[in-house]
CSV table of C-alpha atoms and ligand atoms in Angstrom, one decimal:
chain,number,residue,atom,x,y,z
A,289,MET,CA,-0.1,0.1,-0.1
A,290,VAL,CA,1.3,3.5,-0.9
A,291,LYS,CA,1.8,5.6,2.3
A,292,GLY,CA,2.0,9.5,1.8
A,293,LEU,CA,5.0,11.4,3.2
A,294,ILE,CA,3.1,12.6,6.1
A,295,ASP,CA,2.4,9.0,7.3
A,296,ARG,CA,6.0,7.9,6.6
A,297,TYR,CA,7.8,10.8,8.4
A,298,ARG,CA,5.3,12.3,10.7
A,299,ASP,CA,7.5,12.1,13.8
A,300,TRP,CA,10.1,14.5,11.9
A,301,LEU,CA,7.3,17.1,10.8
A,302,ASP,CA,6.0,18.6,14.1
A,303,LEU,CA,2.4,18.4,12.9
A,304,PRO,CA,-0.6,19.0,15.0
A,305,ARG,CA,-1.6,15.6,16.6
A,306,SER,CA,-5.4,15.7,15.2
A,307,LEU,CA,-4.2,16.7,11.7
A,308,THR,CA,-5.8,14.4,9.1
A,309,PRO,CA,-3.1,14.2,6.2
A,310,VAL,CA,-4.3,15.3,2.5
A,311,THR,CA,-2.4,12.8,0.3
A,312,ILE,CA,-2.3,11.6,-3.2
A,313,GLY,CA,0.6,9.2,-2.7
A,314,GLU,CA,3.5,11.7,-2.9
A,315,GLY,CA,7.2,11.1,-2.2
A,316,ASP,CA,9.1,8.0,-2.0
A,317,THR,CA,10.8,8.7,-5.4
A,318,PRO,CA,13.5,6.7,-7.1
A,319,LEU,CA,17.3,7.2,-6.6
A,320,VAL,CA,18.9,5.7,-9.7
A,321,ARG,CA,22.4,4.9,-10.1
A,322,TRP,CA,23.2,6.8,-13.4
A,323,ASP,CA,26.9,6.6,-14.1
A,324,ASP,CA,30.3,6.5,-12.4
A,325,TRP,CA,32.7,9.2,-13.1
A,326,GLY,CA,36.1,8.2,-11.8
A,327,LYS,CA,35.6,7.8,-8.2
A,328,SER,CA,32.2,9.5,-8.1
A,329,ARG,CA,29.0,7.6,-8.1
A,330,ILE,CA,26.5,9.8,-9.8
A,331,TRP,CA,22.8,9.3,-8.5
A,332,LEU,CA,19.7,10.7,-10.1
A,333,LYS,CA,16.7,11.4,-7.9
A,334,LEU,CA,13.7,11.3,-10.0
A,335,GLU,CA,11.2,14.0,-8.5
A,336,GLY,CA,9.2,13.9,-11.6
A,337,THR,CA,7.7,10.9,-10.5
A,338,ASN,CA,5.6,12.5,-7.8
A,339,PRO,CA,1.8,12.4,-8.6
A,340,THR,CA,1.7,15.8,-10.4
A,341,GLY,CA,5.1,15.3,-11.9
A,342,SER,CA,7.2,17.5,-9.7
A,343,PHE,CA,8.8,17.7,-6.3
A,344,LYS,CA,6.1,20.4,-5.3
A,345,ASP,CA,3.8,17.8,-4.2
A,346,ARG,CA,6.1,17.2,-1.1
A,347,GLY,CA,5.5,20.6,0.4
A,348,MET,CA,2.0,20.8,-0.9
A,349,THR,CA,0.7,17.6,1.1
A,350,VAL,CA,1.8,19.3,4.2
A,351,ALA,CA,0.6,22.9,3.4
A,352,VAL,CA,-2.7,21.9,2.3
A,353,SER,CA,-3.3,19.6,5.1
A,354,ILE,CA,-2.4,22.4,7.5
A,355,ALA,CA,-4.5,24.9,5.6
A,356,ARG,CA,-7.6,22.5,5.7
A,357,HIS,CA,-6.9,21.8,9.4
A,358,ASN,CA,-6.9,25.6,10.2
A,359,GLY,CA,-10.3,26.0,8.6
A,360,SER,CA,-9.0,27.8,5.4
A,361,ARG,CA,-11.5,27.6,2.4
A,362,ALA,CA,-9.1,28.2,-0.3
A,363,VAL,CA,-5.3,28.1,-1.3
A,364,ILE,CA,-3.7,30.5,-3.5
A,365,CYS,CA,-0.2,30.8,-5.2
A,366,ALA,CA,1.8,32.6,-7.8
A,367,SER,CA,3.4,30.2,-10.0
A,368,THR,CA,5.8,29.4,-13.0
A,369,GLY,CA,3.5,26.2,-13.4
A,370,ASN,CA,4.3,23.4,-11.2
A,371,THR,CA,3.4,24.9,-7.9
A,372,ALA,CA,0.0,25.7,-9.6
A,373,ALA,CA,-0.6,22.1,-10.9
A,374,SER,CA,0.3,20.8,-7.4
A,375,SER,CA,-1.7,23.1,-5.1
A,376,ALA,CA,-4.7,22.5,-7.6
A,377,ALA,CA,-4.6,18.8,-7.2
A,378,PHE,CA,-4.2,18.8,-3.4
A,379,ALA,CA,-6.8,21.4,-2.9
A,380,SER,CA,-9.4,19.3,-4.9
A,381,ARG,CA,-8.3,16.2,-3.0
A,382,ALA,CA,-8.8,18.3,0.3
A,383,GLY,CA,-12.2,19.8,-0.7
A,384,LEU,CA,-10.8,23.5,-0.9
A,385,ALA,CA,-10.9,25.9,-3.8
A,386,SER,CA,-7.7,26.9,-5.5
A,387,VAL,CA,-6.6,30.1,-7.3
A,388,VAL,CA,-3.5,30.2,-9.2
A,389,VAL,CA,-1.7,33.4,-10.5
A,390,ILE,CA,0.4,33.1,-13.3
A,391,PRO,CA,2.8,35.6,-15.3
A,392,GLU,CA,1.0,36.0,-18.5
A,393,GLY,CA,2.3,33.9,-21.4
A,394,GLN,CA,5.2,32.4,-19.3
A,395,VAL,CA,3.8,29.1,-18.4
A,396,ALA,CA,4.1,25.7,-20.2
A,397,LEU,CA,0.6,25.0,-21.5
A,398,PRO,CA,0.6,21.4,-19.9
A,399,LYS,CA,1.0,22.8,-16.5
A,400,MET,CA,-2.0,25.2,-16.9
A,401,VAL,CA,-4.1,22.2,-18.2
A,402,GLN,CA,-3.0,20.1,-15.0
A,403,SER,CA,-4.2,23.2,-12.9
A,404,ALA,CA,-7.5,23.5,-14.9
A,405,VAL,CA,-8.4,19.9,-15.0
A,406,HIS,CA,-8.2,19.9,-11.0
A,407,GLY,CA,-10.7,22.9,-11.0
A,408,ALA,CA,-8.3,25.8,-10.2
A,409,HIS,CA,-9.4,29.2,-11.0
A,410,LEU,CA,-6.6,30.8,-13.3
A,411,ILE,CA,-5.5,34.4,-13.0
A,412,ALA,CA,-3.0,35.9,-15.5
A,413,VAL,CA,-1.1,39.2,-14.4
A,414,ARG,CA,0.9,41.1,-16.5
A,415,GLY,CA,4.6,41.0,-15.7
A,416,ASN,CA,6.9,38.3,-14.3
A,417,PHE,CA,6.8,35.6,-11.6
A,418,ASP,CA,7.9,38.2,-9.0
A,419,GLN,CA,5.2,40.5,-9.6
A,420,ALA,CA,2.7,37.4,-9.3
A,421,LEU,CA,4.1,36.5,-6.0
A,422,ALA,CA,3.8,39.9,-4.8
A,423,ALA,CA,0.1,40.1,-5.7
A,424,VAL,CA,-0.7,36.7,-4.0
A,425,ARG,CA,1.2,37.7,-1.0
A,426,TYR,CA,-1.1,40.9,-0.7
A,427,ALA,CA,-4.3,39.0,-1.4
A,428,ALA,CA,-3.6,36.3,1.4
A,429,GLN,CA,-2.9,38.9,3.8
A,430,GLN,CA,-6.4,40.6,3.3
A,431,GLU,CA,-8.5,37.4,3.7
A,432,SER,CA,-8.1,34.9,6.7
A,433,TRP,CA,-9.9,32.0,4.7
A,434,LEU,CA,-7.3,32.3,2.0
A,435,THR,CA,-3.9,30.5,2.6
A,436,LEU,CA,-1.0,31.1,0.7
A,437,VAL,CA,1.0,27.9,-0.5
A,438,ASN,CA,4.1,29.2,-2.1
A,439,SER,CA,7.4,28.2,-0.6
A,440,VAL,CA,7.3,31.3,1.7
A,441,ASN,CA,4.8,29.1,3.6
A,442,PRO,CA,7.1,27.4,6.1
A,443,TRP,CA,5.1,24.3,5.9
A,444,ARG,CA,6.0,23.8,2.2
A,445,ILE,CA,9.6,24.0,3.2
A,446,ARG,CA,9.0,21.4,5.8
A,447,GLY,CA,7.4,19.0,3.5
A,448,GLN,CA,10.2,19.5,0.9
A,449,GLU,CA,12.7,18.4,3.6
A,450,THR,CA,11.6,14.8,3.3
A,451,SER,CA,13.6,14.3,-0.1
A,452,ALA,CA,16.7,14.9,2.0
A,453,TYR,CA,15.4,12.1,4.5
A,454,GLU,CA,14.7,9.6,1.7
A,455,ILE,CA,18.3,10.1,0.4
A,456,VAL,CA,19.7,9.5,3.7
A,457,ASP,CA,17.5,6.5,4.1
A,458,ASP,CA,18.7,5.1,0.6
A,459,LEU,CA,22.3,5.8,0.8
A,460,GLY,CA,22.7,5.5,4.5
A,461,ALA,CA,24.3,8.9,4.8
A,462,PRO,CA,24.4,12.1,3.2
A,463,PRO,CA,26.2,12.4,-0.2
A,464,THR,CA,29.3,14.3,-0.6
A,465,LEU,CA,27.6,16.6,-3.2
A,466,LEU,CA,24.1,17.6,-4.0
A,467,VAL,CA,23.2,19.4,-7.2
A,468,LEU,CA,20.0,21.0,-7.8
A,469,PRO,CA,18.2,23.8,-10.0
A,470,VAL,CA,17.5,27.0,-8.1
A,471,GLY,CA,14.6,29.3,-8.9
A,472,ASN,CA,12.8,30.8,-5.8
A,473,ALA,CA,15.4,29.0,-3.6
A,474,GLY,CA,12.8,27.3,-1.4
A,475,ASN,CA,14.0,23.7,-2.3
A,476,ILE,CA,17.7,24.3,-1.9
A,477,SER,CA,16.7,25.7,1.5
A,478,ALA,CA,14.5,22.8,2.4
A,479,TYR,CA,17.2,20.2,1.5
A,480,HIS,CA,19.8,22.1,3.7
A,481,LYS,CA,17.3,22.0,6.7
A,482,GLY,CA,16.3,18.3,5.9
A,483,PHE,CA,19.9,17.0,6.0
A,484,VAL,CA,20.9,18.9,9.0
A,485,ARG,CA,17.7,17.8,10.8
A,486,TYR,CA,17.8,14.1,9.8
A,487,ALA,CA,21.4,13.4,9.7
A,488,LYS,CA,23.1,16.3,11.6
A,489,GLN,CA,25.4,16.9,8.5
A,490,ALA,CA,24.9,18.4,4.9
A,491,PRO,CA,26.3,17.8,1.6
A,492,ARG,CA,28.1,20.4,-0.4
A,493,PHE,CA,25.5,22.2,-2.2
A,494,ILE,CA,25.6,23.4,-5.9
A,495,GLY,CA,22.8,25.5,-6.7
A,496,VAL,CA,22.4,25.7,-10.5
A,497,GLN,CA,20.8,28.7,-12.3
A,498,ALA,CA,20.0,29.4,-15.9
A,499,GLN,CA,21.9,32.2,-17.6
A,500,GLY,CA,19.4,35.0,-18.0
A,501,ALA,CA,17.8,34.3,-14.6
A,502,ASP,CA,20.8,34.0,-12.4
A,503,PRO,CA,20.5,36.4,-9.7
A,504,LEU,CA,22.3,34.4,-6.9
A,505,VAL,CA,25.4,34.1,-9.4
A,506,GLN,CA,25.2,37.7,-10.4
A,507,GLY,CA,24.8,38.8,-6.7
A,508,HIS,CA,21.9,41.2,-7.5
A,509,TRP,CA,18.2,41.0,-8.3
A,510,LEU,CA,17.3,40.9,-12.1
A,511,ASP,CA,14.1,42.7,-13.3
A,512,GLN,CA,14.2,41.1,-16.6
A,513,VAL,CA,14.5,37.3,-17.0
A,514,LYS,CA,14.9,35.1,-19.8
A,515,THR,CA,15.5,31.3,-20.0
A,516,VAL,CA,14.0,28.1,-21.8
A,517,ALA,CA,13.8,26.8,-18.1
A,518,SER,CA,10.6,28.3,-17.3
A,519,ALA,CA,10.4,26.7,-13.6
A,520,ILE,CA,13.5,28.7,-12.8
A,521,ARG,CA,12.8,32.0,-14.6
A,522,ILE,CA,12.8,34.2,-11.4
A,523,GLY,CA,14.8,37.3,-10.9
A,524,ARG,CA,14.1,37.9,-7.0
A,525,PRO,CA,14.2,34.5,-5.2
A,526,ALA,CA,12.0,34.9,-2.2
A,527,SER,CA,14.3,32.4,-0.2
A,528,ALA,CA,17.6,33.8,-1.3
A,529,ASP,CA,18.9,34.3,2.3
A,530,THR,CA,18.7,30.7,3.4
A,531,ALA,CA,19.9,29.4,0.0
A,532,LYS,CA,22.9,31.5,0.3
A,533,ALA,CA,23.4,30.2,3.9
A,534,ALA,CA,23.0,26.4,2.5
A,535,VAL,CA,25.7,27.2,-0.1
A,536,SER,CA,28.0,29.1,2.3
A,537,GLU,CA,27.8,26.9,5.2
A,538,THR,CA,28.6,23.8,3.0
A,539,GLN,CA,31.4,25.3,1.0
A,540,GLY,CA,29.2,24.8,-1.9
A,541,ARG,CA,28.5,27.4,-4.8
A,542,PHE,CA,26.0,28.8,-7.3
A,543,LEU,CA,26.7,28.4,-10.9
A,544,SER,CA,24.8,29.1,-14.1
A,545,ILE,CA,24.6,27.5,-17.4
A,546,ASN,CA,23.0,28.9,-20.8
A,547,ASP,CA,19.9,27.6,-22.7
A,548,GLN,CA,22.1,25.5,-25.0
A,549,GLU,CA,23.8,23.8,-22.3
A,550,ILE,CA,20.3,23.0,-20.6
A,551,LEU,CA,19.1,21.6,-23.8
A,552,ALA,CA,22.3,19.4,-24.4
A,553,ALA,CA,21.8,18.1,-20.7
A,554,GLN,CA,18.1,17.3,-21.3
A,555,LYS,CA,19.1,15.4,-24.6
A,556,ASP,CA,22.0,13.5,-22.6
A,557,LEU,CA,19.4,12.4,-19.9
A,558,ALA,CA,16.7,11.7,-22.6
A,559,HIS,CA,19.2,9.3,-24.4
A,560,GLY,CA,19.8,7.6,-21.1
A,561,GLY,CA,15.9,6.8,-20.8
A,562,ILE,CA,15.1,9.9,-18.5
A,563,PHE,CA,13.0,12.7,-19.6
A,564,VAL,CA,12.8,15.7,-17.6
A,565,GLU,CA,11.8,19.3,-18.1
A,566,PRO,CA,14.4,22.0,-18.9
A,567,ALA,CA,14.8,23.3,-15.2
A,568,SER,CA,15.6,19.7,-14.0
A,569,ALA,CA,18.2,19.3,-17.0
A,570,ALA,CA,19.9,22.3,-15.9
A,571,ALA,CA,20.9,20.5,-12.6
A,572,TYR,CA,22.7,17.9,-14.6
A,573,GLY,CA,24.2,20.1,-17.0
A,574,GLY,CA,25.5,22.3,-14.0
A,575,LEU,CA,27.2,19.1,-12.7
A,576,LYS,CA,28.8,18.6,-16.0
A,577,LYS,CA,30.1,22.1,-16.0
A,578,LEU,CA,31.3,21.5,-12.5
A,579,SER,CA,33.1,18.6,-13.5
A,580,ALA,CA,34.9,20.7,-16.3
A,581,GLU,CA,36.0,23.2,-13.8
A,582,GLU,CA,37.1,21.3,-10.8
A,583,GLU,CA,37.7,17.7,-9.6
A,584,LEU,CA,34.7,15.9,-8.3
A,585,PRO,CA,34.8,14.5,-4.9
A,586,ALA,CA,34.9,10.6,-4.5
A,587,GLY,CA,31.8,9.1,-3.2
A,588,ASP,CA,27.9,9.7,-3.6
A,589,ILE,CA,26.9,12.7,-5.9
A,590,VAL,CA,23.0,13.3,-6.1
A,591,VAL,CA,21.4,15.3,-8.8
A,592,ILE,CA,17.9,16.4,-8.2
A,593,LEU,CA,15.6,15.9,-11.2
A,594,THR,CA,12.8,18.3,-10.1
A,595,GLY,CA,10.2,17.6,-12.8
A,596,MET,CA,9.1,15.3,-15.7
A,597,GLY,CA,9.5,16.1,-19.2
A,598,LEU,CA,6.0,15.9,-20.3
A,599,LYS,CA,5.5,19.2,-18.3
A,600,ASP,CA,6.9,21.1,-21.4
A,601,THR,CA,6.8,19.3,-24.6
A,602,GLU,CA,7.5,22.5,-26.8
A,603,THR,CA,11.1,23.1,-25.6
A,604,PRO,CA,12.6,19.7,-26.5
A,605,GLN,CA,11.1,20.0,-30.0
A,606,GLN,CA,14.2,22.2,-30.6
A,607,TRP,CA,16.4,19.2,-30.7
A,608,ALA,CA,14.2,15.9,-30.9
A,609,ASN,CA,13.7,14.6,-34.4
A,610,LEU,CA,9.8,14.5,-34.9
A,611,THR,CA,9.9,13.5,-38.6
A,612,MET,CA,7.4,10.9,-39.5
A,613,THR,CA,8.8,8.8,-42.4
A,614,PRO,CA,5.7,7.5,-44.4
A,615,THR,CA,5.5,4.0,-45.8
A,616,THR,CA,3.1,1.2,-46.8
A,617,SER,CA,3.0,-2.5,-45.1
A,618,GLU,CA,4.7,-3.5,-48.4
A,619,HIS,CA,7.7,-1.3,-47.9
A,620,ILE,CA,7.9,-1.2,-44.1
A,621,VAL,CA,10.9,-3.5,-43.8
A,622,THR,CA,13.0,-1.5,-46.2
A,623,THR,CA,11.9,1.6,-44.8
A,624,ILE,CA,13.0,0.4,-41.2
A,625,SER,CA,16.5,-0.8,-42.6
A,626,GLN,CA,17.0,2.6,-44.2
A,627,LEU,CA,16.1,4.5,-41.0
A,628,LEU,CA,18.3,2.4,-38.9
A,629,ASN,CA,21.2,2.5,-41.2
A,630,LEU,CA,20.9,6.3,-41.4
A,631,ALA,CA,20.8,6.4,-37.6
A,632,GLU,CA,24.1,4.6,-37.5
A,633,ALA,CA,25.9,6.5,-40.1
B,140,PLP,C1,9.8,24.9,-8.6
B,140,PLP,C2,10.9,24.2,-9.4
B,140,PLP,C3,12.2,24.5,-9.4
B,140,PLP,C4,12.8,25.6,-8.6
B,140,PLP,O1,12.6,25.3,-7.1
B,140,PLP,P1,12.9,26.6,-6.1
B,140,PLP,O2,12.3,26.0,-4.9
B,140,PLP,O3,11.8,27.6,-6.6
B,140,PLP,O4,14.2,27.0,-6.2
B,140,PLP,C5,13.1,23.7,-10.1
B,140,PLP,N1,12.6,22.6,-11.1
B,140,PLP,C6,11.3,22.5,-11.2
B,140,PLP,C7,11.0,21.5,-12.2
B,140,PLP,C8,10.3,23.2,-10.4
B,140,PLP,O5,9.1,23.0,-10.6
């Protein structure tokens, strides 16, 4: 039987005793041995296998359970897409209304479809994610029955800590290095807290941003942001301070890679059987860039693949070959051998 995160890690989450979990079977995601690079063992944590296709479900099971427990009637978030889809799913499971506010024209269509099928009310604001977040923070302050479920809600971070717990349970200890994409910076903050709470020790953190949306690399806010990785297209990360602490306390670093490197990383992973969205590919591309710049430590290295590939099918069309070869049943064998010869040539 599938247990949700709250049932598995309740002792670590400090929840009210009488709280009834809102769950759709989130967490317990695979840690896949990808490759060995010298003395480093590279593991991929497939967070895209969460029920709505991204790690956001970890924080949402906790945040929405708490919202319902406290008598809230609706949840609201600003989103680049995955928070919207996750909040809509958990709200509908909980019997609450959900409102999602997105930066107009900036969200991949499948994520809006996901939110809509769960009955979310969609609002588009002119501007970028940071402006959408400011708007929902204001709205949630005005109404006591409306709960903000962005990662500025501390219960989101608490739930997201559980991925660190799972990694420690799987490997027996924290890895030497942890690589993950950084947008609003809630997740890197959650992993840091999670390792420290669960294992009293954290890996070195490598936070990867996309060039064009890399305020933590640049060292200042960005008001114009541009990258194919829409899930991390954020110029003013709300959790910047805790993210910087995670990196500096573990002698880690932030780095950024460009769109071409992101797409190349997406292709590498896809050719190894793993299809992720561009923001997640950025983490893997970041590890490749790091390995070109410095010697990787021996031991376990974990790359967090935050969201699944079907979340955004438009971007990979820049490199995937969608050519349909026409044939007939008479000619099918010739056609196949021609195609395979072509592929090998
Ligand atoms: C939300 C998200 C991120 C960024 O996480 P932050 O906590 O905002 O840093 C990265 N990848 C995917 C797929 C996401 O949905």
